[in-house]
Amino acid sequence: MAGKLYIVPTPVGNMADMTPRAVEVLTQADLILAEDTRTSAVLMQRFGITTPMQSHHKFNEHDTSAAVASRIAAGQTVALVSDAGTPGISDPGFMLSRECRRLGIEVVTLPGPTAFVPALVNSGLPCDRFVFEGFLPQKKGRATRISTLADDDRTFIIYESPLRLVKTLEQLAQACGADRPASVTREISKIHETTVRGTLAEIINHFTENPPRGEIVIIVAGKPDTGHKVHVNKYKPEK
């Protein structure tokens, strides 16, 4: 490997999800860019990877991407990882990838873990057409974004923190209707992974009574065809 940027997904929970190819790339790279070197150090130690690491996160990627791309152009092989999942998906990665492509540097993205795919497939909601929204804006533009999603006929996906989950579900219920089918999955691939399915109203009640912990993925059914009744009985929350 020489003069390439490798974008390397890492497990979102279960370490066994790490692929042999990912280990090989990280071992052979000249440098690993990590969202948090302390978090990634645990993963590297687990797989015996001793490649030097450097921080690359949302607070410094504007300043470091050009310098890193120059090192790759000079012949180094660099691997980019985030704390968990696939870099660039609600994590740093886009700016460096764009800079490398601008300079004609080859970018290789490995397939691997990302939280929203298993949550979507496990939701029981249509997954042939969907919208990945990531994290909603905290203030400016939030209401408009939710309104736009509510009118879309595709299943949509949102990442959320446990502290804001109920509030976000209430905002979604107001925009989509409380009877819109949805699913909430937390702690993907970890010991306490759980999925709660139901209408937005049912899920709000569940998490009001059972405050959640861990990483959250919200899946909401698209706006139904006005000519068809929305059936929600098969989405009862799992206990």
Tab-separated table of C-alpha atoms in Angstrom:
chain	number	residue	atom	x	y	z
A	1	MET	CA	0.000	0.000	0.000
A	2	ALA	CA	1.370	3.421	-0.881
A	3	GLY	CA	0.035	6.921	-1.271
A	4	LYS	CA	-3.587	6.143	-0.462
A	5	LEU	CA	-6.215	7.182	2.037
A	6	TYR	CA	-8.095	4.271	3.566
A	7	ILE	CA	-11.390	4.979	5.307
A	8	VAL	CA	-11.800	2.168	7.822
A	9	PRO	CA	-15.046	1.363	9.664
A	10	THR	CA	-14.663	0.119	13.232
A	11	PRO	CA	-17.160	-1.716	15.472
A	12	VAL	CA	-20.086	0.254	16.880
A	13	GLY	CA	-20.213	-2.096	19.854
A	14	ASN	CA	-19.127	-5.696	19.529
A	15	MET	CA	-15.385	-5.991	18.888
A	16	ALA	CA	-16.009	-9.207	16.929
A	17	ASP	CA	-17.445	-7.031	14.139
A	18	MET	CA	-13.914	-5.873	13.268
A	19	THR	CA	-12.974	-7.348	9.890
A	20	PRO	CA	-9.615	-9.006	9.077
A	21	ARG	CA	-9.166	-6.558	6.204
A	22	ALA	CA	-9.621	-3.586	8.534
A	23	VAL	CA	-6.973	-4.991	10.887
A	24	GLU	CA	-4.603	-5.552	7.944
A	25	VAL	CA	-5.015	-2.001	6.626
A	26	LEU	CA	-4.541	-0.416	10.043
A	27	THR	CA	-1.475	-2.557	10.714
A	28	GLN	CA	0.215	-1.719	7.415
A	29	ALA	CA	-0.621	1.997	7.276
A	30	ASP	CA	2.043	4.610	8.011
A	31	LEU	CA	-0.383	6.648	10.106
A	32	ILE	CA	-3.832	6.263	11.647
A	33	LEU	CA	-6.033	9.331	11.988
A	34	ALA	CA	-8.408	8.848	14.911
A	35	GLU	CA	-11.362	10.899	16.078
A	36	ASP	CA	-10.217	10.281	19.671
A	37	THR	CA	-6.842	8.578	20.050
A	38	ARG	CA	-7.728	7.411	23.563
A	39	THR	CA	-10.837	5.615	22.357
A	40	SER	CA	-9.068	4.123	19.348
A	41	ALA	CA	-6.110	3.013	21.502
A	42	VAL	CA	-8.368	0.431	23.154
A	43	LEU	CA	-9.274	-1.019	19.750
A	44	MET	CA	-5.682	-1.007	18.523
A	45	GLN	CA	-4.468	-2.756	21.657
A	46	ARG	CA	-7.165	-5.411	21.258
A	47	PHE	CA	-5.896	-6.303	17.776
A	48	GLY	CA	-2.194	-5.740	18.366
A	49	ILE	CA	-1.974	-2.705	16.056
A	50	THR	CA	1.001	-0.450	16.822
A	51	THR	CA	0.735	2.057	13.960
A	52	PRO	CA	1.262	5.678	15.116
A	53	MET	CA	-1.955	7.655	15.638
A	54	GLN	CA	-2.863	11.311	15.263
A	55	SER	CA	-6.049	13.142	16.229
A	56	HIS	CA	-8.439	14.079	13.431
A	57	HIS	CA	-11.800	15.351	14.641
A	58	LYS	CA	-14.475	17.910	13.841
A	59	PHE	CA	-12.622	20.662	15.692
A	60	ASN	CA	-9.357	20.361	13.740
A	61	GLU	CA	-10.233	18.717	10.399
A	62	HIS	CA	-10.483	22.114	8.672
A	63	ASP	CA	-6.860	22.800	9.592
A	64	THR	CA	-5.319	19.335	9.233
A	65	SER	CA	-6.918	17.898	6.089
A	66	ALA	CA	-4.634	19.741	3.648
A	67	ALA	CA	-1.477	18.774	5.531
A	68	VAL	CA	-2.508	15.128	5.764
A	69	ALA	CA	-3.410	15.015	2.079
A	70	SER	CA	0.039	16.404	1.271
A	71	ARG	CA	1.657	13.582	3.260
A	72	ILE	CA	-0.378	11.024	1.322
A	73	ALA	CA	0.529	12.682	-1.982
A	74	ALA	CA	4.180	12.342	-0.951
A	75	GLY	CA	3.769	8.566	-0.662
A	76	GLN	CA	2.425	7.803	2.810
A	77	THR	CA	-0.523	5.512	3.426
A	78	VAL	CA	-3.006	6.927	5.925
A	79	ALA	CA	-5.979	5.166	7.507
A	80	LEU	CA	-8.880	7.149	8.938
A	81	VAL	CA	-11.069	5.814	11.761
A	82	SER	CA	-13.777	7.368	13.923
A	83	ASP	CA	-14.706	6.399	17.470
A	84	ALA	CA	-17.156	3.836	16.069
A	85	GLY	CA	-18.748	3.024	12.726
A	86	THR	CA	-17.863	4.413	9.308
A	87	PRO	CA	-15.992	7.748	9.118
A	88	GLY	CA	-17.975	10.390	7.257
A	89	ILE	CA	-21.350	9.103	8.487
A	90	SER	CA	-22.140	11.680	11.191
A	91	ASP	CA	-18.393	11.616	11.952
A	92	PRO	CA	-15.308	13.399	10.576
A	93	GLY	CA	-14.034	12.196	7.213
A	94	PHE	CA	-15.708	14.129	4.423
A	95	MET	CA	-13.253	17.036	4.308
A	96	LEU	CA	-10.172	14.846	4.116
A	97	SER	CA	-11.746	12.585	1.511
A	98	ARG	CA	-12.716	15.604	-0.590
A	99	GLU	CA	-9.224	17.105	-0.351
A	100	CYS	CA	-7.604	13.823	-1.379
A	101	ARG	CA	-9.898	13.468	-4.380
A	102	ARG	CA	-9.160	17.080	-5.354
A	103	LEU	CA	-5.455	16.226	-5.451
A	104	GLY	CA	-6.026	13.017	-7.396
A	105	ILE	CA	-5.180	10.787	-4.428
A	106	GLU	CA	-6.841	7.385	-4.384
A	107	VAL	CA	-9.390	6.957	-1.595
A	108	VAL	CA	-10.393	3.431	-0.617
A	109	THR	CA	-13.395	2.956	1.683
A	110	LEU	CA	-13.722	-0.422	3.358
A	111	PRO	CA	-17.197	-1.875	3.946
A	112	GLY	CA	-18.094	-2.348	7.558
A	113	PRO	CA	-20.155	-1.357	10.587
A	114	THR	CA	-22.510	1.596	10.712
A	115	ALA	CA	-25.298	1.946	13.270
A	116	PHE	CA	-28.244	2.940	11.098
A	117	VAL	CA	-28.228	-0.082	8.748
A	118	PRO	CA	-29.001	-2.790	11.343
A	119	ALA	CA	-31.446	-0.447	13.093
A	120	LEU	CA	-33.293	0.160	9.816
A	121	VAL	CA	-33.458	-3.496	8.815
A	122	ASN	CA	-34.509	-4.510	12.330
A	123	SER	CA	-37.228	-1.856	12.546
A	124	GLY	CA	-39.810	-3.795	10.563
A	125	LEU	CA	-40.435	-0.664	8.499
A	126	PRO	CA	-39.923	-0.417	4.725
A	127	CYS	CA	-36.205	-0.198	3.931
A	128	ASP	CA	-36.239	-0.290	0.139
A	129	ARG	CA	-36.297	3.535	0.070
A	130	PHE	CA	-35.099	5.640	2.976
A	131	VAL	CA	-33.607	8.973	4.032
A	132	PHE	CA	-30.651	9.150	6.419
A	133	GLU	CA	-30.851	12.440	8.298
A	134	GLY	CA	-28.204	11.883	10.982
A	135	PHE	CA	-28.437	14.359	13.861
A	136	LEU	CA	-31.089	17.060	13.540
A	137	PRO	CA	-30.095	20.717	13.986
A	138	GLN	CA	-30.346	21.697	17.621
A	139	LYS	CA	-32.023	25.057	17.018
A	140	LYS	CA	-31.989	26.923	13.704
A	141	GLY	CA	-33.755	24.985	10.981
A	142	ARG	CA	-34.854	22.130	13.216
A	143	ALA	CA	-38.623	22.632	12.834
A	144	THR	CA	-38.303	23.033	9.060
A	145	ARG	CA	-36.210	19.869	8.772
A	146	ILE	CA	-38.712	17.849	10.798
A	147	SER	CA	-41.596	19.182	8.729
A	148	THR	CA	-39.821	18.196	5.516
A	149	LEU	CA	-39.164	14.684	6.810
A	150	ALA	CA	-42.772	14.321	7.957
A	151	ASP	CA	-43.999	14.956	4.389
A	152	ASP	CA	-41.572	12.495	2.781
A	153	ASP	CA	-43.011	9.115	1.789
A	154	ARG	CA	-39.721	7.326	2.506
A	155	THR	CA	-38.702	5.802	5.830
A	156	PHE	CA	-36.360	8.228	7.586
A	157	ILE	CA	-33.542	7.764	10.074
A	158	ILE	CA	-32.349	10.061	12.849
A	159	TYR	CA	-29.500	9.773	15.356
A	160	GLU	CA	-30.241	11.151	18.803
A	161	SER	CA	-28.784	11.303	22.300
A	162	PRO	CA	-30.687	9.584	25.131
A	163	LEU	CA	-31.159	12.907	26.930
A	164	ARG	CA	-33.056	14.420	23.986
A	165	LEU	CA	-34.882	11.305	22.800
A	166	VAL	CA	-38.323	11.929	24.305
A	167	LYS	CA	-38.355	15.585	23.277
A	168	THR	CA	-37.419	14.660	19.709
A	169	LEU	CA	-40.070	11.937	19.573
A	170	GLU	CA	-42.669	14.442	20.771
A	171	GLN	CA	-41.646	16.883	18.023
A	172	LEU	CA	-41.864	14.090	15.467
A	173	ALA	CA	-45.312	13.080	16.741
A	174	GLN	CA	-46.517	16.658	16.408
A	175	ALA	CA	-45.297	16.860	12.813
A	176	CYS	CA	-46.046	13.306	11.647
A	177	GLY	CA	-49.028	12.414	13.787
A	178	ALA	CA	-48.882	10.376	16.963
A	179	ASP	CA	-50.017	7.227	15.147
A	180	ARG	CA	-47.074	7.158	12.700
A	181	PRO	CA	-45.231	3.795	13.010
A	182	ALA	CA	-41.675	4.063	14.283
A	183	SER	CA	-38.829	2.172	15.908
A	184	VAL	CA	-36.092	3.121	18.358
A	185	THR	CA	-32.950	1.014	18.690
A	186	ARG	CA	-30.284	1.636	21.283
A	187	GLU	CA	-26.816	0.182	21.906
A	188	ILE	CA	-26.437	-1.535	18.520
A	189	SER	CA	-24.474	-4.827	18.794
A	190	LYS	CA	-23.815	-4.307	22.514
A	191	ILE	CA	-24.958	-6.459	25.431
A	192	HIS	CA	-27.963	-4.263	26.212
A	193	GLU	CA	-29.135	-3.719	22.627
A	194	THR	CA	-32.894	-3.178	22.536
A	195	THR	CA	-35.476	-2.212	19.941
A	196	VAL	CA	-38.847	-0.694	20.760
A	197	ARG	CA	-41.429	-0.629	17.962
A	198	GLY	CA	-44.823	1.017	17.941
A	199	THR	CA	-46.553	4.242	17.065
A	200	LEU	CA	-44.726	7.407	18.033
A	201	ALA	CA	-47.210	7.834	20.888
A	202	GLU	CA	-46.504	4.338	22.200
A	203	ILE	CA	-42.761	4.793	21.993
A	204	ILE	CA	-42.964	8.153	23.770
A	205	ASN	CA	-44.861	6.505	26.615
A	206	HIS	CA	-42.315	3.690	26.797
A	207	PHE	CA	-39.271	5.959	27.073
A	208	THR	CA	-41.017	8.408	29.391
A	209	GLU	CA	-41.427	5.493	31.805
A	210	ASN	CA	-38.053	3.932	30.955
A	211	PRO	CA	-35.401	6.633	30.431
A	212	PRO	CA	-32.926	5.354	27.832
A	213	ARG	CA	-29.152	5.117	27.914
A	214	GLY	CA	-26.598	4.660	25.143
A	215	GLU	CA	-26.522	5.521	21.449
A	216	ILE	CA	-29.954	5.968	19.843
A	217	VAL	CA	-31.233	5.387	16.298
A	218	ILE	CA	-34.792	6.505	15.481
A	219	ILE	CA	-36.561	5.017	12.453
A	220	VAL	CA	-39.867	6.561	11.328
A	221	ALA	CA	-42.194	5.316	8.588
A	222	GLY	CA	-42.677	7.596	5.633
A	223	LYS	CA	-45.858	9.571	5.081
A	224	PRO	CA	-48.529	7.058	4.097
A	225	ASP	CA	-50.454	7.108	0.849
A	226	THR	CA	-53.562	9.173	1.614
A	227	GLY	CA	-55.651	6.491	-0.006
A	228	HIS	CA	-54.544	3.798	2.393
A	229	LYS	CA	-55.096	3.372	6.098
A	230	VAL	CA	-51.939	3.117	8.219
A	231	HIS	CA	-51.879	-0.165	10.142
A	232	VAL	CA	-49.942	-0.014	13.391
A	233	ASN	CA	-50.971	-3.167	15.237
A	234	LYS	CA	-47.897	-5.104	14.083
A	235	TYR	CA	-45.564	-2.494	15.584
A	236	LYS	CA	-46.348	-3.048	19.251
A	237	PRO	CA	-43.399	-2.229	21.520
A	238	GLU	CA	-41.220	-5.157	22.534
A	239	LYS	CA	-40.993	-5.743	26.241
